[in-house]
PDB file of C-alpha atoms in Angstrom:
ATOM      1  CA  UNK A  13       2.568  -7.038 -90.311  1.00 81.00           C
ATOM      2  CA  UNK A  14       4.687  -3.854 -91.240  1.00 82.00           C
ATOM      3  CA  UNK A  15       1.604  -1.855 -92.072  1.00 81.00           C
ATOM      4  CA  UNK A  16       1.328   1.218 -90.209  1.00 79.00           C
ATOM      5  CA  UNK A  17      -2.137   0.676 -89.350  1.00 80.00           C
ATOM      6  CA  UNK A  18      -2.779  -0.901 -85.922  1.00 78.00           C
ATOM      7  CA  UNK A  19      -5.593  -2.842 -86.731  1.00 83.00           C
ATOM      8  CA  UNK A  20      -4.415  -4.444 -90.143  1.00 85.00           C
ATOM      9  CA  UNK A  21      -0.922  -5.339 -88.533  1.00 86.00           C
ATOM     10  CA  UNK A  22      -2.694  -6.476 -85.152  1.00 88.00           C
ATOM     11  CA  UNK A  23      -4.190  -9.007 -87.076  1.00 91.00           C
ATOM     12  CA  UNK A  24      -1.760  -9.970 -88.826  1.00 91.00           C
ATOM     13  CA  UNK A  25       0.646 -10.693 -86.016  1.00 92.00           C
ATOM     14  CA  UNK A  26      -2.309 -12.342 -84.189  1.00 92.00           C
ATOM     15  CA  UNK A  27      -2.284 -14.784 -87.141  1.00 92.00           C
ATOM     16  CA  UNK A  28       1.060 -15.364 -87.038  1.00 91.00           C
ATOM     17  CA  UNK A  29       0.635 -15.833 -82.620  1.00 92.00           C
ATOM     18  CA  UNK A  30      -1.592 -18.479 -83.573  1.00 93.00           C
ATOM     19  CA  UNK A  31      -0.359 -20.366 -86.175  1.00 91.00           C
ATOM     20  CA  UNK A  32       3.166 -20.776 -84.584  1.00 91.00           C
ATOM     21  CA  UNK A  33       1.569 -23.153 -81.732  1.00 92.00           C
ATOM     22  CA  UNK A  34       0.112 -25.430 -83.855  1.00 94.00           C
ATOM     23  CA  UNK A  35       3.216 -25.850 -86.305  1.00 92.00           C
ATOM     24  CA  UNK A  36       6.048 -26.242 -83.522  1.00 90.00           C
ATOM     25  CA  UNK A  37       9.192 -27.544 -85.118  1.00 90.00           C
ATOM     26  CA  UNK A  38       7.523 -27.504 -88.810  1.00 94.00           C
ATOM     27  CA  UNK A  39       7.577 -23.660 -88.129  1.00 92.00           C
ATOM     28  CA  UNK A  40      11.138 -24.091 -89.338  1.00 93.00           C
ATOM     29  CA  UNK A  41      10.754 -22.723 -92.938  1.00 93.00           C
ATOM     30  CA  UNK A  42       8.701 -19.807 -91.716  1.00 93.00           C
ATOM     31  CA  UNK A  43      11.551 -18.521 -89.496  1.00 93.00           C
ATOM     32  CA  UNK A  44      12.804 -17.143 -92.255  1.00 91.00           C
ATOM     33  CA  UNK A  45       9.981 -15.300 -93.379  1.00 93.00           C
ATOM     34  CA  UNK A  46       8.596 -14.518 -90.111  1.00 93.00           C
ATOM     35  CA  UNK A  47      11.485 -13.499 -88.271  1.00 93.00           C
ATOM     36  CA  UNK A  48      13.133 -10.534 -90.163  1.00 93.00           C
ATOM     37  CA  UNK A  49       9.401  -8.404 -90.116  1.00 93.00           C
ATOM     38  CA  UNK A  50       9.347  -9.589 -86.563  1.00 94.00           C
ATOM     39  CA  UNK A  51      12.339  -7.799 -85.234  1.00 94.00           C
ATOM     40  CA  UNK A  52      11.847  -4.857 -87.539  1.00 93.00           C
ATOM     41  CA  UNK A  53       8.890  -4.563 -85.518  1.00 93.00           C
ATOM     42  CA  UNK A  54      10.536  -4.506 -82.459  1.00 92.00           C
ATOM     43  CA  UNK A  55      12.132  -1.062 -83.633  1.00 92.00           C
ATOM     44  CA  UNK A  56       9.271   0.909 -84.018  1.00 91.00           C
ATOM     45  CA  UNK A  57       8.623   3.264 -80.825  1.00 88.00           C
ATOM     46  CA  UNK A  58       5.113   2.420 -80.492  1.00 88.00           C
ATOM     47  CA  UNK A  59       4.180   0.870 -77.545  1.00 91.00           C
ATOM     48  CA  UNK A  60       1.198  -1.186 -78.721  1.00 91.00           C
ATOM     49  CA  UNK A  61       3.360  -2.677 -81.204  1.00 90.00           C
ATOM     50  CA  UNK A  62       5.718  -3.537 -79.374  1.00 91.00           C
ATOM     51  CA  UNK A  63       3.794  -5.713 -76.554  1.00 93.00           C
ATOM     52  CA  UNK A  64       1.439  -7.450 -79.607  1.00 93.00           C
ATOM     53  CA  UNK A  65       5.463  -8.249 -81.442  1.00 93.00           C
ATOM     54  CA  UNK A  66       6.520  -9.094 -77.792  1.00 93.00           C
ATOM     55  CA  UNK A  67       3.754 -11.492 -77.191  1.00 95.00           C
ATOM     56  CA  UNK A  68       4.322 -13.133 -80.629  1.00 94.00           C
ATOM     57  CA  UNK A  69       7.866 -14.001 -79.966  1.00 94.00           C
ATOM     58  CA  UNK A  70       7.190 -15.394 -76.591  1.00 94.00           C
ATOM     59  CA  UNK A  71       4.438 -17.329 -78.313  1.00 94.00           C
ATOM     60  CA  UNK A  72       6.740 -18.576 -80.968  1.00 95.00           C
ATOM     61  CA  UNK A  73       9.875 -19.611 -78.331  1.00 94.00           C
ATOM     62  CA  UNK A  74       7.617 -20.979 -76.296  1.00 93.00           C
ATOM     63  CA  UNK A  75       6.344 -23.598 -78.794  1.00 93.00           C
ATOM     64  CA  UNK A  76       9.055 -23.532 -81.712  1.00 92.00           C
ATOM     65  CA  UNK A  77      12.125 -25.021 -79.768  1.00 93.00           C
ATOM     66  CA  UNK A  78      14.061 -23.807 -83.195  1.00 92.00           C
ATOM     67  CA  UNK A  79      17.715 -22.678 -82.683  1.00 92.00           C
ATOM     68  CA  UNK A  80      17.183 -20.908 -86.157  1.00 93.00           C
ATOM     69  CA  UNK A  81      15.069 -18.549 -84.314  1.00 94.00           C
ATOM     70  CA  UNK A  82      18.540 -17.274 -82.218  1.00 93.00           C
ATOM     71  CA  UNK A  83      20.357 -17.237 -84.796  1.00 94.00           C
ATOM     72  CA  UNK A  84      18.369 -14.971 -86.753  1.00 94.00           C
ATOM     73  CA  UNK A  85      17.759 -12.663 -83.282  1.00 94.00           C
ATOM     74  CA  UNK A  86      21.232 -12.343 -83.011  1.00 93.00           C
ATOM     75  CA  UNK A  87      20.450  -9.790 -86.483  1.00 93.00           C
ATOM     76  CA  UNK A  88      18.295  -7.590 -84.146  1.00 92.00           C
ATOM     77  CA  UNK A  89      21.023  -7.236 -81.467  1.00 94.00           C
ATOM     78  CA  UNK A  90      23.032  -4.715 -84.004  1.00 92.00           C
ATOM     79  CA  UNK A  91      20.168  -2.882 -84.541  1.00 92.00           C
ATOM     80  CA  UNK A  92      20.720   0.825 -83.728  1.00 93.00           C
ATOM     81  CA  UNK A  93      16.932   0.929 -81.873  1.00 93.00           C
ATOM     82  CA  UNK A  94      17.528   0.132 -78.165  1.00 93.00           C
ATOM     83  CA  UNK A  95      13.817  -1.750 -77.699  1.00 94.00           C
ATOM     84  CA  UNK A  96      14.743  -3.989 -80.827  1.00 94.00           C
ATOM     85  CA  UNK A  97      18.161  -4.776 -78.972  1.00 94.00           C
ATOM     86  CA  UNK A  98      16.641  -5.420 -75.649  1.00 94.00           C
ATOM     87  CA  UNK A  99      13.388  -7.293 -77.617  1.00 94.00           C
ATOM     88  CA  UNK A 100      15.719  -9.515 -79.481  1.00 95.00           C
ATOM     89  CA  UNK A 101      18.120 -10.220 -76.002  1.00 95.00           C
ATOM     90  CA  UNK A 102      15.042 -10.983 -73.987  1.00 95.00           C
ATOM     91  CA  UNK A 103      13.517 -13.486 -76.480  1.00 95.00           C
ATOM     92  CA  UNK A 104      17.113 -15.034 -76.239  1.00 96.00           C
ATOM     93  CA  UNK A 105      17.043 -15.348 -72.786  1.00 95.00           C
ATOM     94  CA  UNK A 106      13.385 -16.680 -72.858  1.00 94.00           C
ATOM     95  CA  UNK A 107      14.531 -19.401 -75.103  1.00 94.00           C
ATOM     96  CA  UNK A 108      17.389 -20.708 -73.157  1.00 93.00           C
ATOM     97  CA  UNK A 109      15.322 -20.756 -69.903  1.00 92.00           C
ATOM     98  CA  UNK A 110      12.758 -22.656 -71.584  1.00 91.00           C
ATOM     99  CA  UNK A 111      14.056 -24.880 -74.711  1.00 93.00           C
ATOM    100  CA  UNK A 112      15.847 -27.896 -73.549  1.00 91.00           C
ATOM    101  CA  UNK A 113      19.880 -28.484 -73.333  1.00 90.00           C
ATOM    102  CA  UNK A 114      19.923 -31.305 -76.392  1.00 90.00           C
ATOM    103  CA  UNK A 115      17.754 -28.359 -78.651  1.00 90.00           C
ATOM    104  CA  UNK A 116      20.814 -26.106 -78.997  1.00 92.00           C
ATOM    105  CA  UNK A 117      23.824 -28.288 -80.356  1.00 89.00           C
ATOM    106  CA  UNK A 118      27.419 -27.130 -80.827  1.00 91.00           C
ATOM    107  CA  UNK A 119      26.073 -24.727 -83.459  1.00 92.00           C
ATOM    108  CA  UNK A 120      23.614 -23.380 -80.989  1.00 91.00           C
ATOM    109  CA  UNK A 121      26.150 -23.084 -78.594  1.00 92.00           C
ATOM    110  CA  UNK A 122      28.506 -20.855 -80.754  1.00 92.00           C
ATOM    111  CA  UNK A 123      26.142 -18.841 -81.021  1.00 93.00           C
ATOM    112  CA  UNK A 124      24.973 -17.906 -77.391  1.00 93.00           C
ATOM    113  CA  UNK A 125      28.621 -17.114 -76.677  1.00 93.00           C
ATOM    114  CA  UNK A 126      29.071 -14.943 -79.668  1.00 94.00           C
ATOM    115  CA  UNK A 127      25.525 -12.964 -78.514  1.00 94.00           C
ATOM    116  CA  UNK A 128      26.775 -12.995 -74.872  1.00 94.00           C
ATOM    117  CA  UNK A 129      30.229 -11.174 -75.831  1.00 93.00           C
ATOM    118  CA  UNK A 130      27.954  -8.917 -78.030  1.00 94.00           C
ATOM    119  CA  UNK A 131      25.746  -7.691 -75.705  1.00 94.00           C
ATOM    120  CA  UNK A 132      27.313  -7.717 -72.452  1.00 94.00           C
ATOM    121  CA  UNK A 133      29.150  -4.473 -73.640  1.00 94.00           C
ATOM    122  CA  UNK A 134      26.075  -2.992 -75.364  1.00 93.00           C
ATOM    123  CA  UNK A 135      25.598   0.542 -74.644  1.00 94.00           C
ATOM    124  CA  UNK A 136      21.756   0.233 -73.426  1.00 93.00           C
ATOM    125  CA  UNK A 137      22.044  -0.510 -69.527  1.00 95.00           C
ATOM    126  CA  UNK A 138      19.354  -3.098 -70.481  1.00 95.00           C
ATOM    127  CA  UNK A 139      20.734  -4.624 -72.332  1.00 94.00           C
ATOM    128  CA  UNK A 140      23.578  -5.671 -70.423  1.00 95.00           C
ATOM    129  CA  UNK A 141      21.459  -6.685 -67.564  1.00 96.00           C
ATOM    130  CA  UNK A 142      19.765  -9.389 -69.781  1.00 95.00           C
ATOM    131  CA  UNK A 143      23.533 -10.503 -70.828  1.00 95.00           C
ATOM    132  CA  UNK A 144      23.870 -11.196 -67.078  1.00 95.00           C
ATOM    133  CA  UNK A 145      21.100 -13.188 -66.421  1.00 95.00           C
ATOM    134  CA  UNK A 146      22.138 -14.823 -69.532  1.00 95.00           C
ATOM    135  CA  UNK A 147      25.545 -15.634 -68.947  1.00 95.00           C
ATOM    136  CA  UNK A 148      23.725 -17.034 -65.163  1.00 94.00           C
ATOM    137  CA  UNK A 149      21.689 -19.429 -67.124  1.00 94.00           C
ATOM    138  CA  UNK A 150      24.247 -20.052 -69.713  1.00 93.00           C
ATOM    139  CA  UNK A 151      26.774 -21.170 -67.006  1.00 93.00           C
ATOM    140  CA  UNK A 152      24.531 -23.426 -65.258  1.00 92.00           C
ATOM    141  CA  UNK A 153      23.535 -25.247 -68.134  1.00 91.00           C
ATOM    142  CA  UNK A 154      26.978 -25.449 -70.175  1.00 90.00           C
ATOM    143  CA  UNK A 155      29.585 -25.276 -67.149  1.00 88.00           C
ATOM    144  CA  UNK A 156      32.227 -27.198 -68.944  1.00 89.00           C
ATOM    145  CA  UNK A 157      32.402 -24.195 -71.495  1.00 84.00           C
ATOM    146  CA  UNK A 158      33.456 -22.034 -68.682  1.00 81.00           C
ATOM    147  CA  UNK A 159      36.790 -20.498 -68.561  1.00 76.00           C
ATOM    148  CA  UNK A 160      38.049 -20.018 -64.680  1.00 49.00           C
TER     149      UNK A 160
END
């Protein structure tokens, strides 16, 4: 996947877009493995790379309702790349519009706030756009964690 060459780390990550369906939640050993090249990926300026990577993740949120997953986004958000920080906060915000309430737990929970404080003052303009539309969804879902 980190290979420089297009065509050896397009297929690669086109392995990886189709294996992920078919595992679902027993894709929770690979997030480890898978996750880290993933948003290293999403820091490299080309743009082909970046919509295969791109695809991948929504692929993998889309069928791997893992809270593992954010937590190891929340890594990419301190990256110094702006398109790994904006990658990693729009896979966040495609996961809570799409993963269910009960998939998050208290952990899970943590967590989105801690990302939302993060990004909301990031310096890409971006950036903080998705950590409005965040904290939208975010408040409609957990409104009883909402200060006045």
């Amino acid at each position: 996947m980190m290979s420089d060459r297009g065509r050896l780390s397009g297929t690669a990550i086109d392995l990886l877009q189709t294996m992920a369906p078919r595992l679902g939640t027993n894709f929770a050993p690979l997030v480890s493995v898978y996750m880290d090249p993933i948003i290293r990926l999403l820091a490299r300026p080309n743009k082909v790379v970046l919509k295969r990577t791109d695809k991948c993740l929504t692929t993998i949120l889309t069928h791997c309702h893992l809270t593992t997953i954010v937590f190891e986004l929340r890594k990419g958000l301190s990256d110094e790349a702006a398109t790994c920080r904006r990658g990693c906060a729009t896979a966040i915000e495609r996961a809570l519009e799409s993963w269910e309430k009960e998939i998050w737990g208290e952990k899970g929970v943590v967590a989105l706030e801690e990302i939302i404080r993060k990004i909301a003052v990031d310096k890409d303009a971006e950036v903080r756009q998705t950590a409005k539309s965040i904290w939208a969804l975010f408040t409609s879902q957990w409104p009883e964690r909402v200060e006045e």
